[in-house]
Coordinates of C-alpha atoms and ligand atoms in Angstrom, one line a residue:
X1 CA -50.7 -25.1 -18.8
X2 CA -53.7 -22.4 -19.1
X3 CA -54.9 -22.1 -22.7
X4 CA -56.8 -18.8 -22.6
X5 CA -54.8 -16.0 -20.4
X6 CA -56.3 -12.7 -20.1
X7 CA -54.2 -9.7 -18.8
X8 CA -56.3 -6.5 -17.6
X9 CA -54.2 -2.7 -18.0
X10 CA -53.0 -2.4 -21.1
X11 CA -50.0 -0.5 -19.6
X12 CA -46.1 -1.3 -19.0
X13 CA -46.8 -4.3 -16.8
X14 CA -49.7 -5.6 -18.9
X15 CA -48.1 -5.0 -22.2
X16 CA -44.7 -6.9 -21.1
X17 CA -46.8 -10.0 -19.4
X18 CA -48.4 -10.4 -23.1
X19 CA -44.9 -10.3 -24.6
X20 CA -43.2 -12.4 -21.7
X21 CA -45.7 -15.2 -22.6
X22 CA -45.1 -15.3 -25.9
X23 CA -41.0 -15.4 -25.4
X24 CA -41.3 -18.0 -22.8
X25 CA -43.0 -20.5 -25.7
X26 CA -47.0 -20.0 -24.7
X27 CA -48.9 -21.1 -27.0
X28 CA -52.4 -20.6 -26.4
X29 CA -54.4 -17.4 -26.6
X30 CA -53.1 -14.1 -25.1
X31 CA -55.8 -11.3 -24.8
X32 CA -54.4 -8.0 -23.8
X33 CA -57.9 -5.6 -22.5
X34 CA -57.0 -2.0 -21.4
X35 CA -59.4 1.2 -20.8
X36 CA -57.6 3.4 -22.5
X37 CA -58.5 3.8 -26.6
X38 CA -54.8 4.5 -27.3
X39 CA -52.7 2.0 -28.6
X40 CA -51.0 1.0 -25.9
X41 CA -47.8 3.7 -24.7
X42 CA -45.1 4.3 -22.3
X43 CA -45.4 7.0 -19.3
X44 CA -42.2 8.1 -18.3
X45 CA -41.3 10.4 -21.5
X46 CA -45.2 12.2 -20.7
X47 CA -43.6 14.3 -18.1
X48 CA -40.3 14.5 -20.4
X49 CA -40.4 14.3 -24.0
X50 CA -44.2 14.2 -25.3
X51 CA -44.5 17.1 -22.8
X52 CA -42.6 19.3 -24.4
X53 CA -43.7 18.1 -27.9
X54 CA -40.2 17.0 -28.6
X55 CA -42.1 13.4 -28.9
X56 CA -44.9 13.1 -30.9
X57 CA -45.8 10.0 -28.5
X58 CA -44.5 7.2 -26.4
X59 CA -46.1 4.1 -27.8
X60 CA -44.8 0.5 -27.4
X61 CA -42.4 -0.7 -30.3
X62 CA -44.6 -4.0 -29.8
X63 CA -45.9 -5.8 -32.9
X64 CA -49.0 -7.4 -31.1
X65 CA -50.0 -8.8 -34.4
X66 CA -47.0 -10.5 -35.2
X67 CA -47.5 -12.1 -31.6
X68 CA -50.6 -13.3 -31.5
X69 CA -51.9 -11.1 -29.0
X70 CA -55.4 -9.9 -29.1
X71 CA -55.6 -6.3 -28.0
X72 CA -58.8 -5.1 -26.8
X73 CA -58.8 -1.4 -26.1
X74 CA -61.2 1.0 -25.0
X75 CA -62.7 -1.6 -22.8
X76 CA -62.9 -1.5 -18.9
X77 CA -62.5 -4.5 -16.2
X78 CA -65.7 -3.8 -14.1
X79 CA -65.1 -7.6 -12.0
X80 CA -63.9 -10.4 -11.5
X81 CA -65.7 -13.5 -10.6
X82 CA -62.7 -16.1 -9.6
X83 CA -65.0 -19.0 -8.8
X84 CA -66.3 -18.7 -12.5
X85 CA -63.1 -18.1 -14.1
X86 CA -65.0 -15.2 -15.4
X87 CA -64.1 -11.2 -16.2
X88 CA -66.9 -8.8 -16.4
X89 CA -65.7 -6.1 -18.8
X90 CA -67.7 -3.0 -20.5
X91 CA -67.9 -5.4 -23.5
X92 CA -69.4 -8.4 -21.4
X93 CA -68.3 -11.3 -19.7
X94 CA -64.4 -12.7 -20.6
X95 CA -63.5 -16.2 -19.5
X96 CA -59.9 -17.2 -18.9
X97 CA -57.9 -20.0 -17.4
X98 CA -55.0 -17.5 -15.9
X99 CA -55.8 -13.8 -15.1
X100 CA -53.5 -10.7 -14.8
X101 CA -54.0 -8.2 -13.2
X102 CA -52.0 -4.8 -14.1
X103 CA -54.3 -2.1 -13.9
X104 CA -51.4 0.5 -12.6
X105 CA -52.7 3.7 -10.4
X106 CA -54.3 6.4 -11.1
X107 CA -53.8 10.0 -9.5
X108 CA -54.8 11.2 -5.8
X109 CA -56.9 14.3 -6.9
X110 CA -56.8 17.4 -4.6
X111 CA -60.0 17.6 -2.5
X112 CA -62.0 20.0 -4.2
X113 CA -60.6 20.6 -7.3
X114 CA -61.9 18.3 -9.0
X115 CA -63.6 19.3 -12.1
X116 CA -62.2 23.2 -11.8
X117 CA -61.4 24.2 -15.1
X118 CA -57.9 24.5 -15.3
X119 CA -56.8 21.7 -12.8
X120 CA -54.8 19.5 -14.6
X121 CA -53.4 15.5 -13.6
X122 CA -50.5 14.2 -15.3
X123 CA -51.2 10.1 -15.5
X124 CA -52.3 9.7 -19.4
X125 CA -51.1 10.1 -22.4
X126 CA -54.4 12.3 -22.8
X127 CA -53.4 15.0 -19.7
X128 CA -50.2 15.2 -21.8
X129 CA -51.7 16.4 -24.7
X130 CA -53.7 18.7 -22.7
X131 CA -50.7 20.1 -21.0
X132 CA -48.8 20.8 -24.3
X133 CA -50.8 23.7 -25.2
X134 CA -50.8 25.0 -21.8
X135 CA -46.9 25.1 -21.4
X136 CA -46.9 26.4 -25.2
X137 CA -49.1 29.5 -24.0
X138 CA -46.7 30.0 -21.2
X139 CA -49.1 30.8 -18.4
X140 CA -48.3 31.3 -14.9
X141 CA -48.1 27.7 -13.8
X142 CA -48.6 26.0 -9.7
X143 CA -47.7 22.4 -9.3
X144 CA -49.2 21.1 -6.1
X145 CA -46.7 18.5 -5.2
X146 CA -42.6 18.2 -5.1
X147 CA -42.6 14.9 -5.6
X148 CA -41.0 13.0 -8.7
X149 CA -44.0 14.5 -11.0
X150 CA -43.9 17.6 -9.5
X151 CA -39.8 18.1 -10.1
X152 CA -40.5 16.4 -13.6
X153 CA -43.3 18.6 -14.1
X154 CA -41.7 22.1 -13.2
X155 CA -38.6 21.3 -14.9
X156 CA -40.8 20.9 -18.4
X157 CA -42.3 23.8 -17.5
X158 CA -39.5 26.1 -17.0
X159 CA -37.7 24.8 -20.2
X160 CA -41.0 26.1 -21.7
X161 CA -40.4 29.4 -20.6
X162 CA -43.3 29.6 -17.9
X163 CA -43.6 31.1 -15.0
X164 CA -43.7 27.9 -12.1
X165 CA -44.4 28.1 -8.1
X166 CA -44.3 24.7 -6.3
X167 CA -46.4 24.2 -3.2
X168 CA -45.9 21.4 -0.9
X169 CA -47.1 20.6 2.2
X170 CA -44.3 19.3 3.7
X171 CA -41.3 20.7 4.6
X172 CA -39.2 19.3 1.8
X173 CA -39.1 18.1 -1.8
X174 CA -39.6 14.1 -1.8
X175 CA -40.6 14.2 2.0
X176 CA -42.4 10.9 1.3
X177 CA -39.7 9.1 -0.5
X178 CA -36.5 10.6 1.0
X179 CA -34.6 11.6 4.4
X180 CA -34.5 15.2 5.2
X181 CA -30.6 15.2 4.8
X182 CA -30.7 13.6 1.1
X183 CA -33.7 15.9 0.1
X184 CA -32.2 19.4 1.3
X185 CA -29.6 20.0 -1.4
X186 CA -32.9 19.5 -3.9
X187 CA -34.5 22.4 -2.7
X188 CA -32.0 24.8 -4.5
X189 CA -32.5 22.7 -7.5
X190 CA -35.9 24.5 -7.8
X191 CA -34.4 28.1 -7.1
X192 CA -31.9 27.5 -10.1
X193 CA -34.0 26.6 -12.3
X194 CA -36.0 29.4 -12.0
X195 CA -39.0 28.2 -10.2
X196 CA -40.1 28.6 -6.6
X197 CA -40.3 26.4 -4.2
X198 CA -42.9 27.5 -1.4
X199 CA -42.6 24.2 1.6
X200 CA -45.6 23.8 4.8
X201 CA -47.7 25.4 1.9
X202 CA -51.6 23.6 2.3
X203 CA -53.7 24.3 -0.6
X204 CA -57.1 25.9 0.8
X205 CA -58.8 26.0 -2.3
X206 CA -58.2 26.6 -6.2
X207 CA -60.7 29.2 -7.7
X208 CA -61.4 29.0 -11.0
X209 CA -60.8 31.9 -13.7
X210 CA -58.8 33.8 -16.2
X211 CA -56.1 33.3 -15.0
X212 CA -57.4 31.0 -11.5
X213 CA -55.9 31.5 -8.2
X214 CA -54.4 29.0 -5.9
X215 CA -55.0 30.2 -2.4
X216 CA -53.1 28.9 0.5
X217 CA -53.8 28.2 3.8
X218 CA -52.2 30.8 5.4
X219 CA -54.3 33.3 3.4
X220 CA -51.7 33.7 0.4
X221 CA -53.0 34.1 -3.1
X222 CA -50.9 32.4 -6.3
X223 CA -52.2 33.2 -9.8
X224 CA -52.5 30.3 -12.0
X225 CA -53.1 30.4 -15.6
X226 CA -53.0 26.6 -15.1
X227 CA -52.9 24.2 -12.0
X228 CA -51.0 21.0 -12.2
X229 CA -51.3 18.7 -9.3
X230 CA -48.9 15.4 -8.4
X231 CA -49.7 14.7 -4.6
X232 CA -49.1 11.1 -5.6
X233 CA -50.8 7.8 -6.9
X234 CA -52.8 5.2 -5.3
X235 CA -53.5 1.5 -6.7
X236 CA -56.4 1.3 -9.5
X237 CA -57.9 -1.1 -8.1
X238 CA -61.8 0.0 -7.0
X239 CA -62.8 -2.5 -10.0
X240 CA -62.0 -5.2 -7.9
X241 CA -64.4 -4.8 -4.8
X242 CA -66.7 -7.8 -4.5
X243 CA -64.7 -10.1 -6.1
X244 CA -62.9 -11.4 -3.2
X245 CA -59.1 -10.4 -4.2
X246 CA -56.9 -9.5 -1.4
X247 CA -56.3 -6.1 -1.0
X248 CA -53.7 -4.1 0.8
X249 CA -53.7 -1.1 3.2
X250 CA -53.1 0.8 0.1
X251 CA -55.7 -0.6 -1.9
X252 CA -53.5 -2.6 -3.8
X253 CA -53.7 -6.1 -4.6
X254 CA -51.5 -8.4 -2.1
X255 CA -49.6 -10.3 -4.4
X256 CA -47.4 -13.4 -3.0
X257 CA -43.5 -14.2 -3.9
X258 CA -44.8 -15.4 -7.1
X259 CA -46.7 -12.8 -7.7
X260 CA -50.2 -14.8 -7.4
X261 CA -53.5 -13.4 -6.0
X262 CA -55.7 -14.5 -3.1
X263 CA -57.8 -16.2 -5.8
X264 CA -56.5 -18.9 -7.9
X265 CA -55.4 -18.4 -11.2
X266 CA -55.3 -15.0 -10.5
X267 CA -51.9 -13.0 -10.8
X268 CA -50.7 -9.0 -10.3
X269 CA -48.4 -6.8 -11.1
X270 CA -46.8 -3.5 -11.7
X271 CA -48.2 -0.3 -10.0
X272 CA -51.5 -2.4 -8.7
X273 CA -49.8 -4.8 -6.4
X274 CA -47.5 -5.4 -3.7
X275 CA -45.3 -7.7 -2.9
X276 CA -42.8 -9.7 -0.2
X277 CA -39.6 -8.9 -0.4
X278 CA -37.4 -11.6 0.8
X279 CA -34.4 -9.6 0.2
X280 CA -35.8 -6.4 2.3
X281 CA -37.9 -8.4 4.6
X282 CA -41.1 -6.6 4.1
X283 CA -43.7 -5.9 1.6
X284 CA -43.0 -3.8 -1.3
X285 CA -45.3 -1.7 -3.0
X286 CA -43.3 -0.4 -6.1
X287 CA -44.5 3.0 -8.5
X288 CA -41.8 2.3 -10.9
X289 CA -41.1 1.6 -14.5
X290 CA -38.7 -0.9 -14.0
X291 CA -40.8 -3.1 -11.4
X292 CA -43.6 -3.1 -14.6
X293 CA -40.7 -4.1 -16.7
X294 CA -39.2 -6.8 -14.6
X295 CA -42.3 -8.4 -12.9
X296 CA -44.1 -9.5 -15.9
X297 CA -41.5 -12.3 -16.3
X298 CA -42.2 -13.8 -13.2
X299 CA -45.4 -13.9 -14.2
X300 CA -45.1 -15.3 -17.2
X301 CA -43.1 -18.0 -16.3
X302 CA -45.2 -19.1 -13.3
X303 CA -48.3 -19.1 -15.8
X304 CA -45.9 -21.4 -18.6
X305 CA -43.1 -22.9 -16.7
X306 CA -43.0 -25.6 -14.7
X307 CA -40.4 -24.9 -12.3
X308 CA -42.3 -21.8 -10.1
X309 CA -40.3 -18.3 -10.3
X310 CA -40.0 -16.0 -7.1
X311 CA -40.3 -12.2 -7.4
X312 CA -37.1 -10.2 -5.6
X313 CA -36.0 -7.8 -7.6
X314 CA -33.8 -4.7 -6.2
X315 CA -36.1 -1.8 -6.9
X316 CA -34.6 0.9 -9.4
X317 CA -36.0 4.0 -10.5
X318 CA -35.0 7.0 -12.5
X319 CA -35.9 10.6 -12.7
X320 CA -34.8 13.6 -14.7
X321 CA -35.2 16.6 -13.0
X322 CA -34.1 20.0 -13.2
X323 CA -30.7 19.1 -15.7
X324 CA -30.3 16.0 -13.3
X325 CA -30.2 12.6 -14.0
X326 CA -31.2 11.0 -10.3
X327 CA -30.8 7.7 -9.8
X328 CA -32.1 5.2 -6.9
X329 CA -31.6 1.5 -6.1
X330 CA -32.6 -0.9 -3.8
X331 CA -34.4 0.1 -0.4
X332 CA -33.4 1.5 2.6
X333 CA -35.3 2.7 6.1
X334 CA -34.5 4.7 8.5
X335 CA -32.7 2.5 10.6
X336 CA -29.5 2.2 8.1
X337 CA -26.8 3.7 7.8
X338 CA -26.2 6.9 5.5
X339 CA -23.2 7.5 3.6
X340 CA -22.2 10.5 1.6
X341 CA -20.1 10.4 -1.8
X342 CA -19.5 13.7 -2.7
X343 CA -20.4 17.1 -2.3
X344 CA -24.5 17.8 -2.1
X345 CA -23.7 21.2 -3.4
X346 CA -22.0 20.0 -6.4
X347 CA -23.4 18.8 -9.4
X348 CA -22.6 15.1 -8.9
X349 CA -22.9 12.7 -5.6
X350 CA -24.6 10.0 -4.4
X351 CA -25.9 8.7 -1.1
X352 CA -25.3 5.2 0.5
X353 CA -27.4 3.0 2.4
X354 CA -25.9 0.5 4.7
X355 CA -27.2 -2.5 7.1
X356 CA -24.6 -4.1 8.7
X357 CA -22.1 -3.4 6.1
X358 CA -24.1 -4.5 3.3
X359 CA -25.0 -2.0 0.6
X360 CA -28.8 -1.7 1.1
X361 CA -29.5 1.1 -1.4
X362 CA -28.3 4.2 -3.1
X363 CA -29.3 7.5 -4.5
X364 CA -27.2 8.5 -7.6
X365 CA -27.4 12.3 -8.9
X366 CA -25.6 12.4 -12.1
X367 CA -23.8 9.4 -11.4
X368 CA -24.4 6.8 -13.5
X369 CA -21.5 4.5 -12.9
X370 CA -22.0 4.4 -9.5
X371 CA -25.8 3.3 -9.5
X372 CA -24.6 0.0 -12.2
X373 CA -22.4 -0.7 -9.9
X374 CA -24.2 -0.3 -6.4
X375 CA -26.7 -2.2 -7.9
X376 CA -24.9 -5.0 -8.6
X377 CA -23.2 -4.7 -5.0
X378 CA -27.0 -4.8 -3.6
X379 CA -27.7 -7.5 -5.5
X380 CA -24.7 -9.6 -5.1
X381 CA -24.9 -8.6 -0.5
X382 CA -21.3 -7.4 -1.0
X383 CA -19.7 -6.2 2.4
X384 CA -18.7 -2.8 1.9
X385 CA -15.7 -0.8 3.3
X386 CA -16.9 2.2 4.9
X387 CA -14.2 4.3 4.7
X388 CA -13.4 3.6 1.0
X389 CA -16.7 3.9 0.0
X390 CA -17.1 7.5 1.2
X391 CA -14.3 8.3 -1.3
X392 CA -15.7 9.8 -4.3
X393 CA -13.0 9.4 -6.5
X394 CA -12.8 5.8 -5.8
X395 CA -15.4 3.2 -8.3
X396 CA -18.0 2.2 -5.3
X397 CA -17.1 -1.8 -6.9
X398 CA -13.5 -1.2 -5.4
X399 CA -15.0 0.1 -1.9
X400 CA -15.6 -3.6 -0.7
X401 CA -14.0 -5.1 2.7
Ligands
FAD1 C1 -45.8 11.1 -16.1 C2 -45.1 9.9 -15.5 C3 -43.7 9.8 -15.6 C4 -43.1 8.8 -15.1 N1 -41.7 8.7 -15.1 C5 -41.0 7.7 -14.6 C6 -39.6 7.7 -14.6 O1 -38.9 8.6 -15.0 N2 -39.0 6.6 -14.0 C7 -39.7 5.6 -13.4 O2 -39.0 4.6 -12.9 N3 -41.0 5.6 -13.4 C8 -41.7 6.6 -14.0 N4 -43.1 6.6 -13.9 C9 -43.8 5.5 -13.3 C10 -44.0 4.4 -14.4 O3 -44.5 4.9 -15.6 C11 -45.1 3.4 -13.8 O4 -44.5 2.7 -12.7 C12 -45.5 2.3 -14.9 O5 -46.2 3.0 -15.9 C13 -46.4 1.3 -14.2 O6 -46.9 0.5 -15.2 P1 -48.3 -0.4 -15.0 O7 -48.5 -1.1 -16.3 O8 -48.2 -1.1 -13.7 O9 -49.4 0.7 -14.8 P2 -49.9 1.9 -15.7 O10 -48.8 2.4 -16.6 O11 -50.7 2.8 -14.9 O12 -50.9 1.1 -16.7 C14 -52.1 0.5 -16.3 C15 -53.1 0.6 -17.4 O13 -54.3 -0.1 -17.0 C16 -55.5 0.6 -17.4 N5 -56.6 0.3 -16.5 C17 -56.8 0.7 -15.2 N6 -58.0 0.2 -14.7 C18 -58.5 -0.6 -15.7 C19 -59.7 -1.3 -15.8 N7 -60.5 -1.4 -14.8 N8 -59.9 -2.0 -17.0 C20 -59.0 -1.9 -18.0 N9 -57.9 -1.2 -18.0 C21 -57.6 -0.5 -16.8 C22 -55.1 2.0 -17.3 O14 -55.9 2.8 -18.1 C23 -53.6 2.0 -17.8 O15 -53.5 2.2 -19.1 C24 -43.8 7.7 -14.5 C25 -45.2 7.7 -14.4 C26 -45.9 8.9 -14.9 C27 -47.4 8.9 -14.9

């Protein structure tokens, strides 16, 4: 067993590693380096909660003390040199036996605007703080992006009392992470709340001012006391060039089924790495809470444990979005079969994936009971009746063959 293991990203992933070695009986020393100088926090409730000021903050409930774990904030991962055993750091060189890597993602910026006073990212606990005021002040606000920050965003937004347009280049919310079909009856969840929704909308260029403009490619011109801009995140993983890691088409770091590196001794997880999915038969690059959550114990207990663990989780992710609680499990492609429960108009349903009969995955909107279970279905490859399961009023767990 290792005696000194170092994790790098002091996030979700990196904070639960730390504490997933210490429940699993490790004994030796556990230092936790992150680049942020906050005490380590949570993200989800920075769109949500902390955004609206209803939360002071989102830190970890995690005695690091207590556990023995030596946090060292403030302090960037600038290398790795695996054949040394060694991480270059801001603070100098770090030597461990076992190495994490959980350095998360960090925000696509929109060419150009970078640096344009008034552009704002929504990724730290810091662009939070920063966004507080600006809701409070209750500009005229354009989100570039209907993705899940986007929705999360503009639903803060309007509960602020702002003024919100959403531009997004494609032709739908959630064109990257949903069907057409399942994304359609979202579009009027952004008329009823208030905000608008402008689709094949290309951002030319943002000019800066009092209020700034947003102007469009088609020549149209959106006032913005304030930009906000979720086009999506990518692997933070630049640190790593030269060292000899893997990395994926994404730029994230190719993990294996146990979640181990190209380089020995070398592990990843969370946001920064992908990962084969036995169950799904492909690789899976997860941007989820609970994939940070779960995939830490893996680690752990192939850095401690002598039996080795194998990663295969069924993705699950929340969002809460315009009043809605939206739910998704699993993973599904375009190939499967789609099945509706309920009406997409209505405030409730939820959308099926089948392969051959098997519950693949499902999207839950203000269905709670039907995600717990459908997840358990997934997990458990329970052959589903088709013609039950479209029945609304029927639990999905009794809609088996
Ligand atoms: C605003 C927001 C809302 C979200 N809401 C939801 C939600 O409702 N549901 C859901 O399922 N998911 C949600 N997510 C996604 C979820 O928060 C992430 O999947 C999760 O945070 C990933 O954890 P991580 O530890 O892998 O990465 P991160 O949380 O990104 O943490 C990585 C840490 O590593 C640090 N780091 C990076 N590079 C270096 C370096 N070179 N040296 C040292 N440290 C470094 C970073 O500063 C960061 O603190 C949300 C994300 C955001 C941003």
């Amino acid at each position: 067993m290792p005696e000194r293991v170092v994790v790098v990203g002091a996030g979700m992933a990196g904070v639960q590693t730390a504490v997933a070695l210490r429940e699993q009986g490790f004994t030796g020393t556990v230092t936790l380096i992150g680049a942020e100088p906050h005490q380590p926090y949570d993200r989800p409730p920075l769109s949500k909660a902390v955004l609206l000021g209803t939360a002071e903050g989102s830190a970890f409930d995690v005695d690091f003390e207590a556990l023995g774990i030596e946090l060292r904030l403030g302090c960037e991962a600038l290398g790795v040199r695996p054949g040394e055993h060694l991480l270059d750091t801001s603070a100098g060189p770090v030597p461990y036996d076992a190495l994490v890597l959980a350095t998360g993602a960090e925000p696509i910026r929109l060419p150009g605007a970078e640096g344009v006073p008034g552009v704002h990212l929504l990724r730290t606990l810091d662009d939070a703080e920063r966004l507080r005021p600006v809701l409070a002040r209750q500009h005229d606000i354009v989100v570039v992006g209907a993705g899940w920050i986007g929705a999360e965003f503009a639903t803060a937004a309007r509960e602020a009392g702002c003024a919100v347009t959403v531009v997004e280049a494609a032709d739908r919310p959630l064109a990257g992470a949903l069907p057409a079909e399942v994304a359609a009856p979202m579009t009027a969840w952004y008329a009823d709340a208030g905000a608008v929704l402008r689709t094949h909308a290309r951002v030319e260029r943002v000019e800066p001012g009092e209020p700034g403009a947003v102007i469009l490619d088609d020549g149209s011109r959106l006032p913005a006391g304030a930009v906000v801009v979720g086009i999506g995140a990518r692997p933070a993983t630049a640190w790593l060039a030269g060292s000899g890691i893997e990395l994926g088409a994404y730029g994230e770091v190719l993990a294996d089924e146990r979640l181990r590196t190209s380089a020995p001794d070398v592990y990843a997880v969370g946001d920064c790495a992908s990962f084969p999915s036995g169950r799904y038969g492909e690789r899976l690059l997860v941007h989820h809470w609970d994939n940070a959550l779960q995939g830490p114990r893996t680690v752990a207990t192939n850095i401690v444990g002598d039996a080795p663990a194998t990663y295969d989780p069924v993705p699950y992710f929340w969002s809460e979005q315009f009043g809605r609680f939206v739910q998704y499990a699993g993973h599904h492609t375009s190939a499967d079969t789609t099945l509706w429960r309920g009406d997409p108009s209505g405030p409730a349903w939820t959308v099926c994936w089948l392969r051959d009969d098997r519950l693949v995955a499902l999207l839950a909107v203000g269905r709670p009971r039907d995600l717990a279970q459908g997840r358990r279905l997934i997990e458990a490859g329970t052959v589903m009746d088709p013609r039950l399961l479209t029945d609304p009023a029927r639990p999905l767990k009794a809609a088996t063959a």
